[in-house]
Amino acid sequence: MGRTRIKICGVRDEETAFAAASEGADAVGFVFHPSSPRFIEPEDAWEIIGLLPPFMASVGLFVNASVEKFSQIEEVCPTDLSQLHGNEKEDVVRQCGPAVIKAVRFDPQTIARDLATWSEVEEVAAVLVDGSTGGQGLAFDWTLLAPHLAITKKPIILAGGLTAANVGQAIHALRPWAVDVSSGVESSPGIKDPRLIGEFCAAVRAADGG
C-alpha cells in the first residue's frame, strides 16, 4: 500500500496554501460555492495557484453548478482537478470532465449504487466519500464503507469529520488513496490553523508507517 495523499480544502489565503505545501500536502482545494464560509473568488484563487510549488495540485470545488457557470469559473481559474460536491447528473459530470472528483455522501442504502455508477464514468478520476453534503465536519462509520470498496475501479478519497485525532483510525480501516480535510484543520469556520494542518499531515504520515 502506497502513502495516503492529503488534500487541504477550503483554502482562502496564501498563508494556508504555504502551510499546506510546507507540511507535505499533495493538493489544496478552492471552494467556488458562494454560500460556503470557505468561498473564494476565482480571481483570488488563481493568484494563490500561481504561488504553489511544483507538483502540488489545485482542485476547484463546485456544488450543483451549471455547466455554463462551471465553464465561466474554469476560464478565470483553471484547476488541475474539479470536485463536484452536489447532486450532479451523469451528463453534467461528463461535460465538466476530464479529471473530475465526484463526491458522494455515505449512506448505507445508496453507497454501493453510487460507487458502481461513478466507476463507469470515464471523466471521473476519483470518488470522494463524505459524511455529509460537504463542509459540515461529520464523520461516519468507516467500517461500513470497507465492504463496498471492491465495487469501484476508481481511487477513493475519504472526507468528513477527519482530524489529526482520528485520521489514523480512518486510514487503518479503509486504506483510502487520499484523505480530504477542511473543518478539521480550522480554528473557526473558514479560518485554517497552520498548526492543525501540520498535526493532521503528521498523523497521516504516522498512520502510513504504522
PDB file of C-alpha atoms in Angstrom:
ATOM      1  CA  MET A   1       0.000   0.000   0.000  1.00  0.00           C
ATOM      2  CA  GLY A   2       1.425   3.367  -1.026  1.00  0.00           C
ATOM      3  CA  ARG A   3       1.254   6.509   1.034  1.00  0.00           C
ATOM      4  CA  THR A   4      -2.014   8.288   1.631  1.00  0.00           C
ATOM      5  CA  ARG A   5      -2.318  11.547  -0.289  1.00  0.00           C
ATOM      6  CA  ILE A   6      -3.534  14.658   1.523  1.00  0.00           C
ATOM      7  CA  LYS A   7      -5.832  17.433   0.325  1.00  0.00           C
ATOM      8  CA  ILE A   8      -6.392  20.578   2.382  1.00  0.00           C
ATOM      9  CA  CYS A   9      -9.717  22.011   1.222  1.00  0.00           C
ATOM     10  CA  GLY A  10     -11.223  25.439   1.690  1.00  0.00           C
ATOM     11  CA  VAL A  11      -8.008  27.399   1.165  1.00  0.00           C
ATOM     12  CA  ARG A  12      -8.644  31.137   1.075  1.00  0.00           C
ATOM     13  CA  ASP A  13      -5.241  32.773   1.566  1.00  0.00           C
ATOM     14  CA  GLU A  14      -1.552  32.438   0.817  1.00  0.00           C
ATOM     15  CA  GLU A  15      -0.621  31.547   4.400  1.00  0.00           C
ATOM     16  CA  THR A  16      -2.838  28.458   4.335  1.00  0.00           C
ATOM     17  CA  ALA A  17      -1.532  27.382   0.939  1.00  0.00           C
ATOM     18  CA  PHE A  18       2.065  27.780   2.104  1.00  0.00           C
ATOM     19  CA  ALA A  19       1.329  25.860   5.322  1.00  0.00           C
ATOM     20  CA  ALA A  20      -0.197  23.006   3.334  1.00  0.00           C
ATOM     21  CA  ALA A  21       2.778  22.922   0.988  1.00  0.00           C
ATOM     22  CA  SER A  22       5.388  23.067   3.739  1.00  0.00           C
ATOM     23  CA  GLU A  23       3.701  20.232   5.656  1.00  0.00           C
ATOM     24  CA  GLY A  24       3.694  17.966   2.623  1.00  0.00           C
ATOM     25  CA  ALA A  25       0.079  18.121   1.457  1.00  0.00           C
ATOM     26  CA  ASP A  26      -0.451  16.966  -2.118  1.00  0.00           C
ATOM     27  CA  ALA A  27      -3.333  19.246  -3.060  1.00  0.00           C
ATOM     28  CA  VAL A  28      -5.266  22.314  -1.994  1.00  0.00           C
ATOM     29  CA  GLY A  29      -8.928  22.913  -2.676  1.00  0.00           C
ATOM     30  CA  PHE A  30     -10.718  26.133  -3.522  1.00  0.00           C
ATOM     31  CA  VAL A  31     -14.440  26.377  -2.812  1.00  0.00           C
ATOM     32  CA  PHE A  32     -16.417  28.129  -5.550  1.00  0.00           C
ATOM     33  CA  HIS A  33     -19.786  27.636  -3.821  1.00  0.00           C
ATOM     34  CA  PRO A  34     -20.927  31.157  -2.792  1.00  0.00           C
ATOM     35  CA  SER A  35     -22.902  30.130   0.293  1.00  0.00           C
ATOM     36  CA  SER A  36     -19.937  28.386   1.906  1.00  0.00           C
ATOM     37  CA  PRO A  37     -17.903  30.143   4.634  1.00  0.00           C
ATOM     38  CA  ARG A  38     -14.872  28.876   2.692  1.00  0.00           C
ATOM     39  CA  PHE A  39     -15.867  30.558  -0.576  1.00  0.00           C
ATOM     40  CA  ILE A  40     -13.118  32.243  -2.538  1.00  0.00           C
ATOM     41  CA  GLU A  41     -13.406  34.354  -5.653  1.00  0.00           C
ATOM     42  CA  PRO A  42     -11.924  32.567  -8.685  1.00  0.00           C
ATOM     43  CA  GLU A  43      -9.598  35.508  -9.348  1.00  0.00           C
ATOM     44  CA  ASP A  44      -8.152  35.256  -5.830  1.00  0.00           C
ATOM     45  CA  ALA A  45      -7.768  31.501  -6.095  1.00  0.00           C
ATOM     46  CA  TRP A  46      -5.868  31.893  -9.351  1.00  0.00           C
ATOM     47  CA  GLU A  47      -3.375  34.229  -7.678  1.00  0.00           C
ATOM     48  CA  ILE A  48      -2.736  31.629  -4.975  1.00  0.00           C
ATOM     49  CA  ILE A  49      -2.360  28.841  -7.544  1.00  0.00           C
ATOM     50  CA  GLY A  50       0.364  30.866  -9.204  1.00  0.00           C
ATOM     51  CA  LEU A  51       2.340  30.691  -5.954  1.00  0.00           C
ATOM     52  CA  LEU A  52       2.058  26.922  -5.404  1.00  0.00           C
ATOM     53  CA  PRO A  53       5.243  24.845  -5.609  1.00  0.00           C
ATOM     54  CA  PRO A  54       5.754  22.358  -8.472  1.00  0.00           C
ATOM     55  CA  PHE A  55       3.752  19.114  -8.327  1.00  0.00           C
ATOM     56  CA  MET A  56       1.175  20.492  -5.880  1.00  0.00           C
ATOM     57  CA  ALA A  57      -2.299  20.027  -7.332  1.00  0.00           C
ATOM     58  CA  SER A  58      -5.137  22.527  -7.307  1.00  0.00           C
ATOM     59  CA  VAL A  59      -8.778  21.479  -7.003  1.00  0.00           C
ATOM     60  CA  GLY A  60     -11.827  23.613  -7.699  1.00  0.00           C
ATOM     61  CA  LEU A  61     -14.934  22.654  -5.719  1.00  0.00           C
ATOM     62  CA  PHE A  62     -18.410  23.184  -7.155  1.00  0.00           C
ATOM     63  CA  VAL A  63     -21.873  22.372  -5.790  1.00  0.00           C
ATOM     64  CA  ASN A  64     -24.648  21.867  -8.342  1.00  0.00           C
ATOM     65  CA  ALA A  65     -23.191  24.490 -10.651  1.00  0.00           C
ATOM     66  CA  SER A  66     -24.496  24.593 -14.194  1.00  0.00           C
ATOM     67  CA  VAL A  67     -22.101  23.621 -16.950  1.00  0.00           C
ATOM     68  CA  GLU A  68     -22.163  27.255 -18.069  1.00  0.00           C
ATOM     69  CA  LYS A  69     -21.198  28.535 -14.608  1.00  0.00           C
ATOM     70  CA  PHE A  70     -18.559  25.841 -14.267  1.00  0.00           C
ATOM     71  CA  SER A  71     -17.041  26.857 -17.592  1.00  0.00           C
ATOM     72  CA  GLN A  72     -17.046  30.542 -16.664  1.00  0.00           C
ATOM     73  CA  ILE A  73     -15.117  29.862 -13.461  1.00  0.00           C
ATOM     74  CA  GLU A  74     -12.727  27.487 -15.202  1.00  0.00           C
ATOM     75  CA  GLU A  75     -11.856  30.221 -17.690  1.00  0.00           C
ATOM     76  CA  VAL A  76     -10.847  32.508 -14.821  1.00  0.00           C
ATOM     77  CA  CYS A  77      -9.266  29.854 -12.610  1.00  0.00           C
ATOM     78  CA  PRO A  78      -8.372  26.599 -14.377  1.00  0.00           C
ATOM     79  CA  THR A  79      -7.539  23.961 -11.770  1.00  0.00           C
ATOM     80  CA  ASP A  80      -5.864  20.581 -12.116  1.00  0.00           C
ATOM     81  CA  LEU A  81      -8.978  18.773 -10.937  1.00  0.00           C
ATOM     82  CA  SER A  82     -12.637  19.686 -10.450  1.00  0.00           C
ATOM     83  CA  GLN A  83     -14.547  18.417  -7.427  1.00  0.00           C
ATOM     84  CA  LEU A  84     -18.299  18.177  -7.948  1.00  0.00           C
ATOM     85  CA  HIS A  85     -19.841  18.051  -4.492  1.00  0.00           C
ATOM     86  CA  GLY A  86     -23.546  18.217  -5.229  1.00  0.00           C
ATOM     87  CA  ASN A  87     -26.203  16.056  -6.859  1.00  0.00           C
ATOM     88  CA  GLU A  88     -24.830  16.499 -10.340  1.00  0.00           C
ATOM     89  CA  LYS A  89     -26.270  14.214 -13.011  1.00  0.00           C
ATOM     90  CA  GLU A  90     -24.054  11.997 -15.131  1.00  0.00           C
ATOM     91  CA  ASP A  91     -24.335  14.175 -18.231  1.00  0.00           C
ATOM     92  CA  VAL A  92     -23.198  17.240 -16.246  1.00  0.00           C
ATOM     93  CA  VAL A  93     -20.241  15.349 -14.782  1.00  0.00           C
ATOM     94  CA  ARG A  94     -19.202  14.213 -18.252  1.00  0.00           C
ATOM     95  CA  GLN A  95     -19.360  17.757 -19.603  1.00  0.00           C
ATOM     96  CA  CYS A  96     -17.255  19.030 -16.687  1.00  0.00           C
ATOM     97  CA  GLY A  97     -14.585  16.401 -17.279  1.00  0.00           C
ATOM     98  CA  PRO A  98     -12.000  15.149 -17.537  1.00  0.00           C
ATOM     99  CA  ALA A  99     -10.252  14.980 -14.140  1.00  0.00           C
ATOM    100  CA  VAL A 100     -13.424  15.133 -12.052  1.00  0.00           C
ATOM    101  CA  ILE A 101     -13.535  14.145  -8.381  1.00  0.00           C
ATOM    102  CA  LYS A 102     -17.154  13.124  -7.809  1.00  0.00           C
ATOM    103  CA  ALA A 103     -18.268  13.448  -4.207  1.00  0.00           C
ATOM    104  CA  VAL A 104     -20.978  11.265  -2.719  1.00  0.00           C
ATOM    105  CA  ARG A 105     -22.486  11.258   0.761  1.00  0.00           C
ATOM    106  CA  PHE A 106     -22.123   7.972   2.584  1.00  0.00           C
ATOM    107  CA  ASP A 107     -25.467   6.268   3.021  1.00  0.00           C
ATOM    108  CA  PRO A 108     -25.559   2.506   3.652  1.00  0.00           C
ATOM    109  CA  GLN A 109     -28.616   2.272   1.390  1.00  0.00           C
ATOM    110  CA  THR A 110     -27.103   4.006  -1.635  1.00  0.00           C
ATOM    111  CA  ILE A 111     -23.312   3.786  -1.392  1.00  0.00           C
ATOM    112  CA  ALA A 112     -23.000   0.607  -3.464  1.00  0.00           C
ATOM    113  CA  ARG A 113     -25.064   2.120  -6.267  1.00  0.00           C
ATOM    114  CA  ASP A 114     -23.174   5.393  -6.142  1.00  0.00           C
ATOM    115  CA  LEU A 115     -19.774   3.711  -6.317  1.00  0.00           C
ATOM    116  CA  ALA A 116     -20.879   1.482  -9.182  1.00  0.00           C
ATOM    117  CA  THR A 117     -22.358   4.403 -11.127  1.00  0.00           C
ATOM    118  CA  TRP A 118     -19.340   6.682 -10.963  1.00  0.00           C
ATOM    119  CA  SER A 119     -16.926   3.827 -11.504  1.00  0.00           C
ATOM    120  CA  GLU A 120     -18.188   3.603 -15.074  1.00  0.00           C
ATOM    121  CA  VAL A 121     -17.860   7.295 -15.935  1.00  0.00           C
ATOM    122  CA  GLU A 122     -14.583   7.884 -17.749  1.00  0.00           C
ATOM    123  CA  GLU A 123     -14.397  11.553 -16.796  1.00  0.00           C
ATOM    124  CA  VAL A 124     -14.374  10.686 -13.078  1.00  0.00           C
ATOM    125  CA  ALA A 125     -10.793  10.407 -11.831  1.00  0.00           C
ATOM    126  CA  ALA A 126     -11.693   9.567  -8.216  1.00  0.00           C
ATOM    127  CA  VAL A 127     -14.692   9.231  -5.927  1.00  0.00           C
ATOM    128  CA  LEU A 128     -14.788  11.198  -2.683  1.00  0.00           C
ATOM    129  CA  VAL A 129     -16.930   9.726   0.095  1.00  0.00           C
ATOM    130  CA  ASP A 130     -18.092  12.285   2.664  1.00  0.00           C
ATOM    131  CA  GLY A 131     -20.082  12.026   5.856  1.00  0.00           C
ATOM    132  CA  SER A 132     -22.359  14.888   4.795  1.00  0.00           C
ATOM    133  CA  THR A 133     -23.086  17.031   1.777  1.00  0.00           C
ATOM    134  CA  GLY A 134     -19.754  18.708   2.460  1.00  0.00           C
ATOM    135  CA  GLY A 135     -18.022  21.092   4.832  1.00  0.00           C
ATOM    136  CA  GLN A 136     -20.034  20.068   7.891  1.00  0.00           C
ATOM    137  CA  GLY A 137     -17.328  18.030   9.597  1.00  0.00           C
ATOM    138  CA  LEU A 138     -19.496  14.933  10.017  1.00  0.00           C
ATOM    139  CA  ALA A 139     -17.745  11.587  10.224  1.00  0.00           C
ATOM    140  CA  PHE A 140     -19.375   8.243   9.529  1.00  0.00           C
ATOM    141  CA  ASP A 141     -18.696   4.630  10.452  1.00  0.00           C
ATOM    142  CA  TRP A 142     -15.789   3.833   8.155  1.00  0.00           C
ATOM    143  CA  THR A 143     -16.128   0.101   8.757  1.00  0.00           C
ATOM    144  CA  LEU A 144     -19.484   0.210   6.943  1.00  0.00           C
ATOM    145  CA  LEU A 145     -17.792   1.547   3.812  1.00  0.00           C
ATOM    146  CA  ALA A 146     -14.989  -1.015   3.735  1.00  0.00           C
ATOM    147  CA  PRO A 147     -17.033  -3.919   2.274  1.00  0.00           C
ATOM    148  CA  HIS A 148     -18.094  -1.766  -0.683  1.00  0.00           C
ATOM    149  CA  LEU A 149     -14.671  -0.593  -1.836  1.00  0.00           C
ATOM    150  CA  ALA A 150     -14.195  -3.529  -4.198  1.00  0.00           C
ATOM    151  CA  ILE A 151     -17.141  -2.240  -6.247  1.00  0.00           C
ATOM    152  CA  THR A 152     -15.297   0.731  -7.680  1.00  0.00           C
ATOM    153  CA  LYS A 153     -12.388   0.915 -10.081  1.00  0.00           C
ATOM    154  CA  LYS A 154     -11.689   4.500  -9.031  1.00  0.00           C
ATOM    155  CA  PRO A 155      -9.365   5.767  -6.290  1.00  0.00           C
ATOM    156  CA  ILE A 156     -11.256   6.567  -3.090  1.00  0.00           C
ATOM    157  CA  ILE A 157     -10.827   9.871  -1.264  1.00  0.00           C
ATOM    158  CA  LEU A 158     -12.139   9.917   2.295  1.00  0.00           C
ATOM    159  CA  ALA A 159     -13.654  13.059   3.827  1.00  0.00           C
ATOM    160  CA  GLY A 160     -15.974  14.059   6.619  1.00  0.00           C
ATOM    161  CA  GLY A 161     -15.059  14.896  10.190  1.00  0.00           C
ATOM    162  CA  LEU A 162     -11.398  13.992   9.803  1.00  0.00           C
ATOM    163  CA  THR A 163      -8.931  15.434  12.315  1.00  0.00           C
ATOM    164  CA  ALA A 164      -5.412  14.676  13.477  1.00  0.00           C
ATOM    165  CA  ALA A 165      -7.001  12.623  16.269  1.00  0.00           C
ATOM    166  CA  ASN A 166      -8.987  10.237  14.068  1.00  0.00           C
ATOM    167  CA  VAL A 167      -7.419  10.213  10.596  1.00  0.00           C
ATOM    168  CA  GLY A 168      -5.071   7.384  11.560  1.00  0.00           C
ATOM    169  CA  GLN A 169      -8.016   5.204  12.521  1.00  0.00           C
ATOM    170  CA  ALA A 170      -9.736   6.026   9.233  1.00  0.00           C
ATOM    171  CA  ILE A 171      -6.640   5.145   7.211  1.00  0.00           C
ATOM    172  CA  HIS A 172      -6.202   1.835   9.002  1.00  0.00           C
ATOM    173  CA  ALA A 173      -9.885   0.998   8.436  1.00  0.00           C
ATOM    174  CA  LEU A 174     -10.059   1.809   4.729  1.00  0.00           C
ATOM    175  CA  ARG A 175      -6.596   2.456   3.290  1.00  0.00           C
ATOM    176  CA  PRO A 176      -8.005   5.182   1.019  1.00  0.00           C
ATOM    177  CA  TRP A 177      -5.978   6.630  -1.812  1.00  0.00           C
ATOM    178  CA  ALA A 178      -6.321  10.080  -0.218  1.00  0.00           C
ATOM    179  CA  VAL A 179      -7.878  11.978   2.676  1.00  0.00           C
ATOM    180  CA  ASP A 180      -9.534  15.373   2.408  1.00  0.00           C
ATOM    181  CA  VAL A 181      -9.775  17.752   5.368  1.00  0.00           C
ATOM    182  CA  SER A 182     -11.324  21.171   5.827  1.00  0.00           C
ATOM    183  CA  SER A 183     -13.098  21.897   9.123  1.00  0.00           C
ATOM    184  CA  GLY A 184     -10.743  19.521  10.923  1.00  0.00           C
ATOM    185  CA  VAL A 185      -7.865  21.966  10.496  1.00  0.00           C
ATOM    186  CA  GLU A 186      -9.799  25.147  11.310  1.00  0.00           C
ATOM    187  CA  SER A 187      -9.907  27.372  14.371  1.00  0.00           C
ATOM    188  CA  SER A 188     -13.336  28.619  13.242  1.00  0.00           C
ATOM    189  CA  PRO A 189     -15.436  28.088  10.088  1.00  0.00           C
ATOM    190  CA  GLY A 190     -13.363  29.120   7.091  1.00  0.00           C
ATOM    191  CA  ILE A 191     -10.255  30.013   9.128  1.00  0.00           C
ATOM    192  CA  LYS A 192      -7.450  27.481   8.742  1.00  0.00           C
ATOM    193  CA  ASP A 193      -4.897  26.950  11.510  1.00  0.00           C
ATOM    194  CA  PRO A 194      -1.352  26.182  10.250  1.00  0.00           C
ATOM    195  CA  ARG A 195      -0.614  24.260  13.441  1.00  0.00           C
ATOM    196  CA  LEU A 196      -3.595  21.979  12.893  1.00  0.00           C
ATOM    197  CA  ILE A 197      -2.584  21.457   9.282  1.00  0.00           C
ATOM    198  CA  GLY A 198       0.846  20.333  10.454  1.00  0.00           C
ATOM    199  CA  GLU A 199      -0.630  17.982  13.054  1.00  0.00           C
ATOM    200  CA  PHE A 200      -3.009  16.471  10.515  1.00  0.00           C
ATOM    201  CA  CYS A 201      -0.296  15.819   7.933  1.00  0.00           C
ATOM    202  CA  ALA A 202       1.944  14.308  10.607  1.00  0.00           C
ATOM    203  CA  ALA A 203      -0.876  11.999  11.710  1.00  0.00           C
ATOM    204  CA  VAL A 204      -1.358  10.769   8.146  1.00  0.00           C
ATOM    205  CA  ARG A 205       2.329  10.002   7.771  1.00  0.00           C
ATOM    206  CA  ALA A 206       2.333   8.183  11.113  1.00  0.00           C
ATOM    207  CA  ALA A 207      -0.622   6.053  10.024  1.00  0.00           C
ATOM    208  CA  ASP A 208       1.072   5.161   6.757  1.00  0.00           C
ATOM    209  CA  GLY A 209       4.088   3.989   8.674  1.00  0.00           C
ATOM    210  CA  GLY A 210       2.135   2.017  11.245  1.00  0.00           C
TER     211      GLY A 210
END
